[in-house]
Short mmCIF file of C-alpha atoms and ligand atoms in Angstrom, two decimals:
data_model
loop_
_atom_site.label_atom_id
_atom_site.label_comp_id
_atom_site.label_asym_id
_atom_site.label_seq_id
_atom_site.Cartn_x
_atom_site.Cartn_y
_atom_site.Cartn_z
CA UNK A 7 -27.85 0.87 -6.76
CA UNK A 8 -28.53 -0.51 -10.25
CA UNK A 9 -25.63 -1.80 -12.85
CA UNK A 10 -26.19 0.93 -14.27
CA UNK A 11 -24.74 3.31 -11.07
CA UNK A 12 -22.29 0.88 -10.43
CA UNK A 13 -20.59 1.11 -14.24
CA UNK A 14 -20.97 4.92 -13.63
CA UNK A 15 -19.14 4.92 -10.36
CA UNK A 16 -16.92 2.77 -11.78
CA UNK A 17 -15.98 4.56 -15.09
CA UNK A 18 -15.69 7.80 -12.51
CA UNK A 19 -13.37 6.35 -10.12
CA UNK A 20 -11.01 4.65 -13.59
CA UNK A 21 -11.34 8.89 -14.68
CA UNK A 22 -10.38 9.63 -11.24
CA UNK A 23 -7.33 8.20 -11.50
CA UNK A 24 -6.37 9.48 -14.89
CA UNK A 25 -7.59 6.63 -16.68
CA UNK A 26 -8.95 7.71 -20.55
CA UNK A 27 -10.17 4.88 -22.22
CA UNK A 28 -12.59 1.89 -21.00
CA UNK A 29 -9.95 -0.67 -21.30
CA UNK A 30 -12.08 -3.74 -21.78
CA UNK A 31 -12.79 -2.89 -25.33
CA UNK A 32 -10.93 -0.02 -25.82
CA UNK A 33 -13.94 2.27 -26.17
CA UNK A 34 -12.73 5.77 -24.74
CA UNK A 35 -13.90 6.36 -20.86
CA UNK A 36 -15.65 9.98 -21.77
CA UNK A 37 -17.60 7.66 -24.51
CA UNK A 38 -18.50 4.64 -22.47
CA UNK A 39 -19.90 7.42 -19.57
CA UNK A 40 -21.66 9.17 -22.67
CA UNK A 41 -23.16 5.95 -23.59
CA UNK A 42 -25.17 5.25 -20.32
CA UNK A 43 -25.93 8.42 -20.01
CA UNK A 44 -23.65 10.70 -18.04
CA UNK A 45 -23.60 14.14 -18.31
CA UNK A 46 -21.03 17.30 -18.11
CA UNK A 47 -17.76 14.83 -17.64
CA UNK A 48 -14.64 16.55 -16.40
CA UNK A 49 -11.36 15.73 -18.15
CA UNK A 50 -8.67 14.50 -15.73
CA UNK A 51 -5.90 13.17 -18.50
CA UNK A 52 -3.09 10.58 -17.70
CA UNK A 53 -0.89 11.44 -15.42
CA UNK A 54 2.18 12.50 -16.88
CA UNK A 55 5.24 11.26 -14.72
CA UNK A 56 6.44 14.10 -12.83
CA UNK A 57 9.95 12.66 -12.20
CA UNK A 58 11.54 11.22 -8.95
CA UNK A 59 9.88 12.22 -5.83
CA UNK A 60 11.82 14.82 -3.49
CA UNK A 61 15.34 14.06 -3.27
CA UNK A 62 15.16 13.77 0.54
CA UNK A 63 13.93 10.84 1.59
CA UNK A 64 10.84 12.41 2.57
CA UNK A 65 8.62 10.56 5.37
CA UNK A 66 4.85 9.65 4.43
CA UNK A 67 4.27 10.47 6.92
CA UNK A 68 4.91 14.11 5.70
CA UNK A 69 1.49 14.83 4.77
CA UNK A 70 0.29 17.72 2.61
CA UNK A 71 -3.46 19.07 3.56
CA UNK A 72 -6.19 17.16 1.49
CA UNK A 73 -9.71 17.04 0.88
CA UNK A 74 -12.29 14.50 1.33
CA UNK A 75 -11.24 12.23 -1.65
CA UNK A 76 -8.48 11.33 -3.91
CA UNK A 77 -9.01 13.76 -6.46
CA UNK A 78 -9.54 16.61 -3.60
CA UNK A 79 -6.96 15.86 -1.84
CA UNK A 80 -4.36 16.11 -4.87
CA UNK A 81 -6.38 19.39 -5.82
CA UNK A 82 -5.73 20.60 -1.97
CA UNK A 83 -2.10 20.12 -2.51
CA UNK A 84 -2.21 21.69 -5.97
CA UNK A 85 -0.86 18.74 -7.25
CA UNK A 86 -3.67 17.07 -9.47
CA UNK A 87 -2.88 16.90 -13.03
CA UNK A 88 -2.72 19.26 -15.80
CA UNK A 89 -1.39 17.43 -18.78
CA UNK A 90 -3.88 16.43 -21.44
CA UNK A 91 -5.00 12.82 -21.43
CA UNK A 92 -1.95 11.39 -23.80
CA UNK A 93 -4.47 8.84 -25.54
CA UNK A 94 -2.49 5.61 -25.67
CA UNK A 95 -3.29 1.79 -26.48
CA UNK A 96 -3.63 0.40 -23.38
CA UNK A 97 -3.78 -3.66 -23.10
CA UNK A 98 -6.87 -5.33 -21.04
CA UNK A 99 -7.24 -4.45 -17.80
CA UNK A 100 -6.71 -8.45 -16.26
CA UNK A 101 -3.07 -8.30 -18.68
CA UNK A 102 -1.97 -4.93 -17.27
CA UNK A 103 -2.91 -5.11 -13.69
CA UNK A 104 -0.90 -8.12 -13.66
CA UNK A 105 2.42 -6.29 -15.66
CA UNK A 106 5.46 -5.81 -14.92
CA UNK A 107 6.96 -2.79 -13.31
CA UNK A 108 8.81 -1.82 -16.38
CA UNK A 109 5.38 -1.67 -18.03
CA UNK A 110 4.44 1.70 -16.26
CA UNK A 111 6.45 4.95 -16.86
CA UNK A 112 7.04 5.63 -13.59
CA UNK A 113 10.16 7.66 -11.57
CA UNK A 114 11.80 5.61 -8.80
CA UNK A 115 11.01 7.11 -5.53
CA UNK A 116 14.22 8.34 -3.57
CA UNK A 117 15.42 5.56 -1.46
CA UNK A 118 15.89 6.12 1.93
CA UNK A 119 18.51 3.79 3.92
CA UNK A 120 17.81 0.61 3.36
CA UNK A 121 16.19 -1.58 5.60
CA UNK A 122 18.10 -4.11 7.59
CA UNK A 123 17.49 -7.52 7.97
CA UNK A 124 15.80 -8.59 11.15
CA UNK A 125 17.00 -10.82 13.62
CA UNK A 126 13.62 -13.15 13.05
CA UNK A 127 14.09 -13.59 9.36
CA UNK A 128 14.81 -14.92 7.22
CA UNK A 129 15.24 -18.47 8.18
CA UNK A 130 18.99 -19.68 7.67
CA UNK A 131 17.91 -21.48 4.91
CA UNK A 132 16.88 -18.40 2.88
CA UNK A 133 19.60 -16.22 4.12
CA UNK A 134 19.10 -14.37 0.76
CA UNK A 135 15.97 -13.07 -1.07
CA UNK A 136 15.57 -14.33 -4.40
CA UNK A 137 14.64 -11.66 -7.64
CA UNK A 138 12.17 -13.24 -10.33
CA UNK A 139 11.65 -12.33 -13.77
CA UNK A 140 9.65 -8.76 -13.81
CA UNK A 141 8.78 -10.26 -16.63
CA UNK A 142 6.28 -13.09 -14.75
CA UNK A 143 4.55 -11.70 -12.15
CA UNK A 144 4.58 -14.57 -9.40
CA UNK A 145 7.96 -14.63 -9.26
CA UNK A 146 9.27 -11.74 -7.30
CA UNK A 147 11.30 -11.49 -4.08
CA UNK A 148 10.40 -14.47 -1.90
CA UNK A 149 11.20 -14.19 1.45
CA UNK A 150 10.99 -17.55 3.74
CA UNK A 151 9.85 -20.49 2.19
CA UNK A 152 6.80 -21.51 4.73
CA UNK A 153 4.47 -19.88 6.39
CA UNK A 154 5.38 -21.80 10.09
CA UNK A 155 8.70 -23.03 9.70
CA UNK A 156 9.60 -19.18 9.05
CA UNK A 157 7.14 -16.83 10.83
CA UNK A 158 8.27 -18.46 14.59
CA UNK A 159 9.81 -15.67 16.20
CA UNK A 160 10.73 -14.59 19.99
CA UNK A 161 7.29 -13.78 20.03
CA UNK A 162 5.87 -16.62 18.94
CA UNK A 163 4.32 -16.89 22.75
CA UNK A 164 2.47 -14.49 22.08
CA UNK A 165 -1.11 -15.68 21.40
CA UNK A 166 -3.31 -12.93 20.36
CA UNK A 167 -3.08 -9.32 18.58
CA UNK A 168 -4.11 -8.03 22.03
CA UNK A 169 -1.29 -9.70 23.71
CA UNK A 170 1.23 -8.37 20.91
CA UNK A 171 -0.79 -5.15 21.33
CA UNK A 172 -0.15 -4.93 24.71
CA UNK A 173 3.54 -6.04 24.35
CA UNK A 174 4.50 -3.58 21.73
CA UNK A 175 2.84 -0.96 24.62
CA UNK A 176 5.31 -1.91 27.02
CA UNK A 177 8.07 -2.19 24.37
CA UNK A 178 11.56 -0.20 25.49
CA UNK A 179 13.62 -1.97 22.79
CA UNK A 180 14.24 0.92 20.82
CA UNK A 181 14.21 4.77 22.36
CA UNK A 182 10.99 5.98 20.25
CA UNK A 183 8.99 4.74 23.09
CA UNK A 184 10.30 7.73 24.71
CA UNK A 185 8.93 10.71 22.67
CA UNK A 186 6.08 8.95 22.10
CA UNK A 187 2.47 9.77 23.29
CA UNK A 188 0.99 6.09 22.43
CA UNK A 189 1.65 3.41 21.19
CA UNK A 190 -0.11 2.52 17.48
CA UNK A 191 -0.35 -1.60 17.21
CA UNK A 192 -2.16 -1.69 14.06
CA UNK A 193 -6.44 -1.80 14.20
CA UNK A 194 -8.75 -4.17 11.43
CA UNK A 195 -10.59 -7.08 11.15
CA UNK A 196 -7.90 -9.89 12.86
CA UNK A 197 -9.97 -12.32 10.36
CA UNK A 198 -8.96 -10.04 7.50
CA UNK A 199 -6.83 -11.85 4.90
CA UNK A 200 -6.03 -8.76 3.30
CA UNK A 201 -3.13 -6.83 5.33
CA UNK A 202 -1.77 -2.78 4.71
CA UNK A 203 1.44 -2.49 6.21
CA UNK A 204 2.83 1.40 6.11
CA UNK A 205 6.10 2.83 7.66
CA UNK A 206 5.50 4.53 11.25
CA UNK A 207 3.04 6.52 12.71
CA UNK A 208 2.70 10.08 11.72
CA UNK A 209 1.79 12.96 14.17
CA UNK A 210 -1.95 12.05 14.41
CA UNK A 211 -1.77 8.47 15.04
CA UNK A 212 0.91 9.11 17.82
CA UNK A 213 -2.19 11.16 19.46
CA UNK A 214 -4.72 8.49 18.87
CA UNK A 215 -3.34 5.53 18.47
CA UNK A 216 -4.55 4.07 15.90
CA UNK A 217 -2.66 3.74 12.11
CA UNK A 218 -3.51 5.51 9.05
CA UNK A 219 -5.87 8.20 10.82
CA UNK A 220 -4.50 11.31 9.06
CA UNK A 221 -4.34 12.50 5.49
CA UNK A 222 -2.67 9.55 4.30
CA UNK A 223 -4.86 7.64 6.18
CA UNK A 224 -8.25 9.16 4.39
CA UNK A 225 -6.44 8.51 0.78
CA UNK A 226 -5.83 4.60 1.95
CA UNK A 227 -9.16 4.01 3.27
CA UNK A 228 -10.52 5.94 -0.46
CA UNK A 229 -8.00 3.56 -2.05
CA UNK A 230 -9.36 0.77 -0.70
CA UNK A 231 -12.72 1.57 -0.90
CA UNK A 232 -12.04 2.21 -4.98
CA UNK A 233 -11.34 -1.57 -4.97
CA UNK A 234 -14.77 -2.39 -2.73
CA UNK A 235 -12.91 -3.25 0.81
CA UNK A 236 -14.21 -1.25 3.77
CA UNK A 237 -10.95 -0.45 6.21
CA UNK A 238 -12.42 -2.06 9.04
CA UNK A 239 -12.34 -5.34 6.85
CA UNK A 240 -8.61 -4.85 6.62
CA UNK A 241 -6.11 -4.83 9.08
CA UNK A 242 -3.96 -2.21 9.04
CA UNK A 243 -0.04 -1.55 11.18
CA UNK A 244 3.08 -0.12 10.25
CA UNK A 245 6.77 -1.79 10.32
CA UNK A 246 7.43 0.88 13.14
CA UNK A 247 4.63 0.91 16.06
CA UNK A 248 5.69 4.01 17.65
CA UNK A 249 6.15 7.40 15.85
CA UNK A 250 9.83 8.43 14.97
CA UNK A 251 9.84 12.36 16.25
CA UNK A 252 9.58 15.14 13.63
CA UNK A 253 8.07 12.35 11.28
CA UNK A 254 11.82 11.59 10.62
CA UNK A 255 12.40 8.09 8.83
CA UNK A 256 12.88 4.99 10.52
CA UNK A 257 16.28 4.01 11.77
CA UNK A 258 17.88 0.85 10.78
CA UNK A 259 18.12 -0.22 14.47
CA UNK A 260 14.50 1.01 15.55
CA UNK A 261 13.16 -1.40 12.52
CA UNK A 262 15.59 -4.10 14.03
CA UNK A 263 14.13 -3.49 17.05
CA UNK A 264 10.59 -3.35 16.01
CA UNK A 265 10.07 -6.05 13.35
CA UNK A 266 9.62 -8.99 15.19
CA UNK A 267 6.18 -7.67 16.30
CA UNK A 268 5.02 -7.11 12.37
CA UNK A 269 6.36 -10.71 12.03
CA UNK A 270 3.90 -12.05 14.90
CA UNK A 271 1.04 -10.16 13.79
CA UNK A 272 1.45 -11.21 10.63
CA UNK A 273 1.57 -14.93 11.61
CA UNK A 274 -1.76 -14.12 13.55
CA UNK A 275 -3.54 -13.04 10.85
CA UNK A 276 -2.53 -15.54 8.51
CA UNK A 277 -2.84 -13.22 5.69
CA UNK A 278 -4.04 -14.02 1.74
CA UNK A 279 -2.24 -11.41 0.56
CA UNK A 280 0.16 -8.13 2.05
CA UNK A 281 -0.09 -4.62 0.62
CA UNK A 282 3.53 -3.22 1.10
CA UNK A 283 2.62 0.58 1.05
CA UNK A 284 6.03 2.41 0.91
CA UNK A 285 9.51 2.43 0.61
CA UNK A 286 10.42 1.19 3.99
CA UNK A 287 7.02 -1.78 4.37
CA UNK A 288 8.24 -2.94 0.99
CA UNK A 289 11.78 -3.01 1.54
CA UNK A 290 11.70 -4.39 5.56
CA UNK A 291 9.17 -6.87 4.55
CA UNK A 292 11.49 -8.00 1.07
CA UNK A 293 14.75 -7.39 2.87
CA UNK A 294 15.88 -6.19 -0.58
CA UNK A 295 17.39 -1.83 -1.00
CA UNK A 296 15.62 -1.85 -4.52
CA UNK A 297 12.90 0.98 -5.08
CA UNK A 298 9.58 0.98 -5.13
CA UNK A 299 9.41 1.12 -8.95
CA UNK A 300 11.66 -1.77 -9.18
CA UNK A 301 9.79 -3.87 -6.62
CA UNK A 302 6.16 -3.34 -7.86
CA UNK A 303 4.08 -5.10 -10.62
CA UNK A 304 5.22 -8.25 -9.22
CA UNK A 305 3.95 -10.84 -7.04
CA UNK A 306 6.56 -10.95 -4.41
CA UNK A 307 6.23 -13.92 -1.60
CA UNK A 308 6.39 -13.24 1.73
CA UNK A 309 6.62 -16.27 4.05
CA UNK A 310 4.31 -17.62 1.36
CA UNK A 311 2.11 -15.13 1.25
CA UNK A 312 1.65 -13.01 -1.96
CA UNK A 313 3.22 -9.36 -1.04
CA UNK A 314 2.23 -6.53 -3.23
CA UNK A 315 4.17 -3.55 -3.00
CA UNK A 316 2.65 0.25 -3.66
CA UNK A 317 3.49 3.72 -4.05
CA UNK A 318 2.86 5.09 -0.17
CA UNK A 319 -0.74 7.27 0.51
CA UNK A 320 1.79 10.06 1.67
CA UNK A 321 3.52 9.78 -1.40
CA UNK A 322 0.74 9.75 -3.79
CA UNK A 323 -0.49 13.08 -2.38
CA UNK A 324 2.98 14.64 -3.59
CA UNK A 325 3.35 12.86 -6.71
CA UNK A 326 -0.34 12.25 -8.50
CA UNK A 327 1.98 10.37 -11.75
CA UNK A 328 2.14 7.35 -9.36
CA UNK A 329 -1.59 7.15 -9.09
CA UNK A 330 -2.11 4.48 -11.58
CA UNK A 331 0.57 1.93 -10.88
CA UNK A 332 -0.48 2.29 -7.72
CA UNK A 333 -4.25 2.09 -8.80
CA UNK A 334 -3.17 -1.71 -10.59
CA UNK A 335 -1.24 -2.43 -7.78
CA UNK A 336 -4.50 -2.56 -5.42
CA UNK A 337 -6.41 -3.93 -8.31
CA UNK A 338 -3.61 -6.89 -7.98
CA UNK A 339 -3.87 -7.26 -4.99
CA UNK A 340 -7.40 -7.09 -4.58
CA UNK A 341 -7.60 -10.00 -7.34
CA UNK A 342 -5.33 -11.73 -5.33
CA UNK A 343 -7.07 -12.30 -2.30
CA UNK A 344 -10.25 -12.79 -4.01
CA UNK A 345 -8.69 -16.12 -6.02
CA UNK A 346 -7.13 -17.06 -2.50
CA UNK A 347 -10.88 -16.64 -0.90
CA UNK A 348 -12.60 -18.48 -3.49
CA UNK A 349 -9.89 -21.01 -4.29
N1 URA B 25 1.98 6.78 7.49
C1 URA B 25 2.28 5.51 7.81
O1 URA B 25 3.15 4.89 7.22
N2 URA B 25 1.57 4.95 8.78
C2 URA B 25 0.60 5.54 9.45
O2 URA B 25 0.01 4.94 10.32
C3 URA B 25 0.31 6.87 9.09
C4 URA B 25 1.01 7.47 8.10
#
């Protein structure tokens, strides 16, 4: 593939995702595709903010049918976009990936209850998360001020992901083991650096095992893939490692229960940077009730480690509006771990 392909796949994919002008000089998207060449463009507008999502605080793991990519699967749920591309001065795209929430017209998801703290974290020298400036990205929620002194946990014997794996298998501390079929530790690269953590498994991943395997599953691994990471470079869990029935949220006690195992993984895989995807990632992870539209455009810290929190897959599905935020969240993160690689 040329530069040539590559600026068309990449001025598709910014369309894709209701992008309308190339941002790094302004020149309009349909133009910069016109000028190298590209033929018979579709319009797909900016998303227009379609309001809160469903009052209920409805699971991800709720999934509406999809298609084979983003844009198909928002088509499949007849939720793509129909407003005309509102043609607005955007600001570069290194300035807005990196803006604050308050930047992005965006509804505040409905908030489900919110997580409680866990009995690993934080240390008792953080008992209480600290809120930065939205205004400065960097200085978010920061949870735990090291990386060692505050990732030890009663798991800390624990040496490997297989031996959490195997753990979390045999795991009785909450009743979920019950209806479940297996058991879903979280699959990826363990040398990964870049860690998705979602809410539960869903109905699929309950039958296979393995996290992110349904619909919300194909939009992550097309999300990631928009910001060139393959999902077997990635590792990928959920707070929640078996599947609350019905797809019903996580209890308070069943994340109690569970969290210390996210904690040790996490300390495994030494992470550059965390993708919070969700409501109940972000808000376990940040030990914080604020929404998701509060919580992202900011660099949060987690143990030390830069946490970006997203709009969930499941959630995009129902509410395309979120799309772009969640589009610079990724890109954010993505830059992240790329400075923490190279640096
Ligand atoms: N939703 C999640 O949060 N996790 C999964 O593994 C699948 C769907």
């Amino acid at each position: 593939m040329d530069a040539r392909d590559r600026l068309r796949l990449y001025l598709e994919q910014r369309r894709e995702l209701g992008e309308s002008e190339f941002v790094l000089d302004s020149l309009p998207l349909e133009e910069a595709l016109r000028l190298i060449g590209h033929k018979g463009a579709p319009s797909a507008g900016t998303p227009t903010p379609a309001g809160a999502e469903a009052t209920r605080p409805r699971s991800p793991r709720d999934e509406p049918a999809t298609g084979g990519n983003w844009k198909d699967a928002l088509k499949a749920i007849g939720a793509e976009e129909t407003a005309p591309a509102a043609k607005t001065k955007k600001p570069a795209a290194s300035a807005r990936a990196a803006a604050p929430a308050t930047s992005v017209a965006e509804p505040t998801p409905a908030e489900p209850t919110p997580a409680e703290p866990t009995p690993t974290e934080p240390t008792p020298t953080e008992p209480t998360p600290t809120v930065g400036s939205p205004a400065e990205p960097g200085t978010g929620i920061v949870v735990g001020a090291s990386r060692r002194a505050s990732m030890d946990g009663p798991l800390a014997a624990l040496a490997s992901l297989d031996d959490v794996a195997r753990h979390i298998a045999a795991c009785t501390a909450c009743e979920l083991y019950k209806s479940a079929k297996n058991s879903v530790p979280g699959e990826g690269n363990p040398q990964a650096g870049f860690i998705c953590v979602g809410e539960a498994p869903g109905q699929t991943e309950d039958e296979t095992g393995r996290p992110f395997v349904g619909r919300a599953g194909d939009l992550l691994t097309k999300i990631l893939e928009a910001v060139q990471l393959k999902r077997e470079d990635v590792f990928i869990c959920n707070v929640l490692k078996h599947r609350p029935p019905g797809n019903r949220n996580p209890a308070p006690d069943e994340i109690k229960a569970c969290s210390p195992y996210l904690l040790r993984q996490l300390e495994l895989l030494q992470p550059r940077v965390i993708l919070a995807l969700g409501t109940f990632a972000s808000q376990t992870l940040l030990q914080t009730a604020l929404p998701i539209g509060k919580l992202r455009g900011q660099v949060h810290r987690f143990h030390g480690v830069p946490l970006i929190v997203t709009y969930h897959p499941a959630a995009l599905l129902r509410n395309p509006a979120w799309k772009r935020p969640a589009w610079e969240d990724v890109q954010l993160a993505r830059r992240i771990y790329d400075s923490a690689v190279q640096g």
